[in-house]
């Protein structure tokens, strides 16, 4: 049966496990109640598993996977993840850590976040890109894939979430986003003038939305701690989710950091950036002037 979280916390991998295992029911278009009747669990228990309030045991994975007729390789992988979740260090010591892991996207985690603190030093972050801007990055080889407008819309919709929407079961509540971006990112002509005008216009529109705050790093500030590094600190309302850091490079991919020791330098970088960014009002004026200058 589903088990308590280790130390009361749900790691990114456990959260991915919950999403995958309860996501199998969509293969059959079943509700939680319909799946519960087949596997002998209440809809409330399955809901807790899906939200990583409790983690699925290997037997849960096998039972749910068999009922949903999920792919055998997915069931096997998830069963191993469920085994490892109880004591990752001991599991890796006995079995080794060279095995396929569950993967998750930044979109998956952002949908659960309460607050995003994003530092952009190389390009406009994917969450705020226009399709034209992202397409020019893709054609230049700077990014690999097309922009997922559906995921983008789902995350940004939470900027304007009202109290009624936030109170719905399963809702992660409203989202607050603070974007700290360097001047070169906004003055670099990616895709030519039309694409940059559209992109800067998108950012100007976002500054009018509830929950979005834009701060532009002062180009005259000189050297500062954490410069030339893009990263995102994600915070969560649920106490079972610790803050995490995602570091991103245009060519090097994503790295997720979960431990407090690994995240601490990025928290210090955020504090240092507070001393070199323009105010919200100054940033809005700078952005407007940069758009007009194009």
Coordinates of C-alpha atoms in Angstrom, one line a residue:
X1 CA 0.0 0.0 0.0
X2 CA 1.1 3.6 -0.5
X3 CA 3.7 4.8 2.0
X4 CA 4.6 7.9 3.9
X5 CA 7.1 10.3 2.4
X6 CA 10.7 9.9 3.5
X7 CA 11.4 12.6 6.1
X8 CA 8.0 14.0 5.1
X9 CA 9.3 15.3 1.8
X10 CA 8.6 14.5 -1.8
X11 CA 11.6 14.6 -4.1
X12 CA 11.3 15.6 -7.7
X13 CA 11.6 12.0 -8.7
X14 CA 8.8 10.9 -6.3
X15 CA 6.6 13.6 -7.7
X16 CA 7.4 12.5 -11.2
X17 CA 6.6 8.9 -10.2
X18 CA 3.2 10.0 -8.9
X19 CA 2.4 11.9 -12.1
X20 CA 3.3 8.9 -14.3
X21 CA 1.5 6.2 -12.3
X22 CA -1.7 8.1 -11.9
X23 CA -1.4 9.4 -15.4
X24 CA -1.8 5.9 -16.7
X25 CA -5.5 6.1 -16.0
X26 CA -5.8 8.6 -18.9
X27 CA -4.9 5.7 -21.2
X28 CA -8.4 4.4 -20.4
X29 CA -10.1 7.8 -19.9
X30 CA -10.9 6.7 -16.3
X31 CA -11.6 9.0 -13.4
X32 CA -9.9 8.4 -10.0
X33 CA -13.1 6.8 -8.7
X34 CA -13.3 4.4 -11.7
X35 CA -9.7 3.4 -11.3
X36 CA -10.2 3.0 -7.5
X37 CA -13.0 0.5 -8.1
X38 CA -10.7 -1.7 -10.1
X39 CA -7.6 -1.6 -7.8
X40 CA -9.4 -1.4 -4.5
X41 CA -8.4 2.1 -3.4
X42 CA -10.5 5.0 -2.6
X43 CA -10.5 8.0 -4.9
X44 CA -9.1 10.1 -2.0
X45 CA -6.1 7.7 -1.6
X46 CA -5.4 7.9 -5.4
X47 CA -5.7 11.6 -5.3
X48 CA -3.1 11.7 -2.5
X49 CA -0.8 9.6 -4.5
X50 CA -1.2 11.8 -7.6
X51 CA -0.3 14.9 -5.6
X52 CA 2.7 13.2 -3.9
X53 CA 1.1 13.5 -0.5
X54 CA 2.0 9.8 -0.1
X55 CA 4.2 7.9 -2.4
X56 CA 3.2 4.7 -4.3
X57 CA 4.8 1.4 -3.2
X58 CA 6.1 -1.0 -5.8
X59 CA 2.9 -3.1 -5.3
X60 CA 0.8 0.0 -6.0
X61 CA 2.7 0.6 -9.2
X62 CA 2.2 -3.0 -10.4
X63 CA -1.5 -3.0 -9.5
X64 CA -2.3 0.3 -11.1
X65 CA -0.1 -0.4 -14.1
X66 CA -1.8 -3.8 -14.7
X67 CA -5.3 -2.3 -14.4
X68 CA -4.5 0.5 -16.9
X69 CA -2.6 -1.9 -19.2
X70 CA 0.4 0.5 -19.1
X71 CA 3.5 -0.4 -21.1
X72 CA 5.6 -3.1 -19.4
X73 CA 8.8 -1.0 -19.6
X74 CA 7.1 1.9 -17.9
X75 CA 5.7 -0.3 -15.2
X76 CA 9.1 -1.9 -14.6
X77 CA 10.9 1.5 -14.4
X78 CA 8.3 3.0 -12.0
X79 CA 8.5 -0.1 -9.8
X80 CA 12.2 0.4 -9.5
X81 CA 11.8 4.1 -8.7
X82 CA 9.2 3.2 -6.0
X83 CA 11.7 0.7 -4.5
X84 CA 14.5 3.3 -4.5
X85 CA 12.3 6.1 -3.0
X86 CA 12.4 4.4 0.4
X87 CA 16.2 4.8 0.8
X88 CA 17.9 6.2 -2.3
X89 CA 21.5 6.1 -0.9
X90 CA 21.2 2.5 0.2
X91 CA 19.5 1.5 -3.1
X92 CA 22.2 3.0 -5.2
X93 CA 24.9 1.5 -3.0
X94 CA 23.5 -2.0 -3.6
X95 CA 22.3 -1.7 -7.1
X96 CA 24.4 1.1 -8.6
X97 CA 23.1 4.4 -10.0
X98 CA 23.7 3.7 -13.7
X99 CA 20.1 3.0 -14.5
X100 CA 17.3 4.8 -16.4
X101 CA 15.6 7.4 -14.3
X102 CA 12.2 9.0 -14.6
X103 CA 12.3 12.4 -16.4
X104 CA 10.3 15.5 -15.9
X105 CA 10.1 18.8 -17.7
X106 CA 10.4 22.3 -16.2
X107 CA 6.7 22.7 -17.2
X108 CA 5.7 19.8 -14.9
X109 CA 7.4 21.5 -11.9
X110 CA 6.4 25.0 -12.7
X111 CA 2.7 24.0 -12.7
X112 CA 3.2 23.0 -9.0
X113 CA 5.2 26.1 -8.0
X114 CA 3.9 29.0 -6.0
X115 CA 6.7 31.4 -6.9
X116 CA 9.3 31.5 -9.7
X117 CA 12.4 33.6 -9.4
X118 CA 14.1 33.6 -12.8
X119 CA 17.5 35.0 -13.7
X120 CA 18.1 35.3 -17.5
X121 CA 21.5 36.2 -18.8
X122 CA 21.6 34.5 -22.2
X123 CA 18.0 34.6 -23.7
X124 CA 14.4 35.4 -22.8
X125 CA 13.2 32.4 -20.8
X126 CA 11.0 29.9 -22.5
X127 CA 8.0 30.8 -20.3
X128 CA 7.9 34.3 -21.8
X129 CA 9.0 33.7 -25.4
X130 CA 7.0 34.4 -28.4
X131 CA 6.9 31.7 -31.0
X132 CA 8.9 33.7 -33.5
X133 CA 11.6 34.4 -31.0
X134 CA 11.9 30.8 -30.0
X135 CA 11.9 29.7 -33.7
X136 CA 14.8 31.9 -34.5
X137 CA 16.7 30.4 -31.5
X138 CA 15.9 27.0 -32.8
X139 CA 17.0 27.7 -36.3
X140 CA 20.3 29.0 -34.9
X141 CA 20.9 25.8 -33.0
X142 CA 20.6 27.5 -29.6
X143 CA 17.6 25.5 -28.6
X144 CA 16.5 22.0 -29.7
X145 CA 12.7 22.1 -29.7
X146 CA 9.7 24.2 -30.7
X147 CA 7.9 26.2 -28.1
X148 CA 5.1 24.4 -26.3
X149 CA 2.4 27.0 -26.3
X150 CA -0.1 24.9 -24.4
X151 CA 2.2 24.4 -21.4
X152 CA 3.2 28.1 -21.5
X153 CA -0.4 29.2 -21.4
X154 CA -1.3 26.8 -18.5
X155 CA 1.5 28.2 -16.4
X156 CA 0.9 31.9 -17.2
X157 CA -2.8 31.5 -16.6
X158 CA -2.0 31.2 -12.9
X159 CA -0.7 34.8 -12.8
X160 CA -4.3 36.0 -12.9
X161 CA -5.9 33.3 -10.8
X162 CA -8.8 34.5 -8.6
X163 CA -9.8 33.1 -5.2
X164 CA -12.6 30.9 -6.6
X165 CA -10.2 29.3 -9.1
X166 CA -7.5 28.9 -6.4
X167 CA -10.0 27.1 -4.1
X168 CA -10.8 24.3 -6.6
X169 CA -9.6 20.8 -5.6
X170 CA -6.2 20.0 -7.1
X171 CA -5.4 23.7 -7.7
X172 CA -1.8 24.8 -6.9
X173 CA -3.1 28.4 -6.4
X174 CA -1.9 31.6 -7.9
X175 CA 1.6 32.0 -9.3
X176 CA 4.0 34.9 -8.6
X177 CA 6.9 35.3 -11.0
X178 CA 9.9 37.7 -10.8
X179 CA 12.0 37.9 -13.8
X180 CA 15.5 39.4 -13.5
X181 CA 17.0 39.9 -17.0
X182 CA 20.2 41.5 -18.3
X183 CA 20.1 44.4 -20.8
X184 CA 22.0 42.4 -23.5
X185 CA 19.2 39.8 -23.5
X186 CA 16.7 42.5 -24.4
X187 CA 18.9 44.4 -26.9
X188 CA 20.3 41.4 -28.8
X189 CA 18.5 41.1 -32.1
X190 CA 17.3 37.6 -32.2
X191 CA 15.5 37.0 -35.5
X192 CA 15.7 40.6 -36.6
X193 CA 13.7 43.7 -35.6
X194 CA 10.1 42.4 -36.1
X195 CA 10.8 39.4 -33.9
X196 CA 12.4 41.5 -31.1
X197 CA 9.6 44.1 -31.2
X198 CA 7.1 41.3 -30.7
X199 CA 9.1 39.8 -27.9
X200 CA 9.6 43.0 -26.0
X201 CA 5.9 43.7 -26.5
X202 CA 5.1 40.4 -24.9
X203 CA 7.2 41.3 -21.9
X204 CA 5.5 44.8 -21.7
X205 CA 2.1 43.1 -21.7
X206 CA 3.2 40.8 -18.9
X207 CA 4.2 43.7 -16.7
X208 CA 0.5 44.6 -16.6
X209 CA -0.5 41.2 -15.2
X210 CA -1.1 40.3 -11.6
X211 CA 1.8 38.3 -10.2
X212 CA 4.5 39.3 -12.7
X213 CA 7.4 41.5 -11.7
X214 CA 10.2 42.5 -14.1
X215 CA 13.6 43.8 -13.0
X216 CA 16.3 44.6 -15.5
X217 CA 19.9 44.4 -14.4
X218 CA 21.5 47.8 -14.7
X219 CA 24.1 47.6 -17.5
X220 CA 26.3 50.1 -15.7
X221 CA 26.4 48.1 -12.4
X222 CA 29.8 46.4 -13.2
X223 CA 30.7 42.9 -12.0
X224 CA 28.4 41.2 -9.5
X225 CA 28.1 37.8 -7.9
X226 CA 26.3 35.3 -10.1
X227 CA 26.6 37.2 -13.4
X228 CA 26.6 35.2 -16.7
X229 CA 24.4 32.5 -15.2
X230 CA 20.8 31.7 -15.9
X231 CA 18.8 29.9 -13.3
X232 CA 15.3 29.6 -11.8
X233 CA 14.5 29.2 -8.1
X234 CA 11.1 27.5 -7.7
X235 CA 9.2 27.7 -4.4
X236 CA 6.1 25.8 -3.4
X237 CA 3.2 26.3 -1.1
X238 CA 3.1 22.6 0.0
X239 CA 5.5 22.0 2.9
X240 CA 6.3 18.6 1.5
X241 CA 8.0 20.2 -1.5
X242 CA 11.3 21.9 -0.8
X243 CA 12.5 24.8 -3.0
X244 CA 14.5 23.6 -6.0
X245 CA 16.8 25.3 -8.5
X246 CA 16.9 24.7 -12.2
X247 CA 20.0 25.8 -14.0
X248 CA 19.7 26.2 -17.8
X249 CA 22.1 26.9 -20.6
X250 CA 21.2 27.3 -24.3
X251 CA 23.4 24.4 -25.2
X252 CA 24.0 22.4 -22.1
X253 CA 20.5 21.4 -21.1
X254 CA 18.9 21.4 -17.6
X255 CA 20.4 20.6 -14.2
X256 CA 18.1 20.2 -11.2
X257 CA 19.3 21.0 -7.7
X258 CA 17.3 19.9 -4.6
X259 CA 19.6 19.9 -1.5
X260 CA 19.8 23.0 0.6
X261 CA 23.6 23.0 0.2
X262 CA 23.3 22.9 -3.6
X263 CA 20.6 25.6 -3.8
X264 CA 22.3 28.0 -1.3
X265 CA 24.7 29.7 -3.8
X266 CA 21.8 30.6 -6.0
X267 CA 19.9 32.1 -3.1
X268 CA 22.9 34.3 -2.4
X269 CA 23.1 35.3 -6.1
X270 CA 19.5 36.5 -5.9
X271 CA 20.3 38.6 -2.9
X272 CA 23.3 40.1 -4.7
X273 CA 21.2 40.9 -7.7
X274 CA 18.9 43.0 -5.6
X275 CA 21.7 45.5 -5.4
X276 CA 22.2 45.8 -9.2
X277 CA 18.7 45.8 -10.7
X278 CA 16.5 48.7 -11.7
X279 CA 13.2 49.2 -9.8
X280 CA 10.0 47.8 -11.3
X281 CA 9.1 51.3 -12.6
X282 CA 12.5 52.0 -14.0
X283 CA 12.6 48.6 -15.7
X284 CA 9.2 49.2 -17.3
X285 CA 10.4 52.6 -18.7
X286 CA 13.7 51.0 -19.9
X287 CA 11.7 48.2 -21.7
X288 CA 9.4 50.7 -23.4
X289 CA 12.3 52.8 -24.6
X290 CA 14.2 49.7 -25.9
X291 CA 11.1 48.7 -27.8
X292 CA 10.7 52.2 -29.3
X293 CA 14.4 52.3 -30.2
X294 CA 14.0 49.2 -32.4

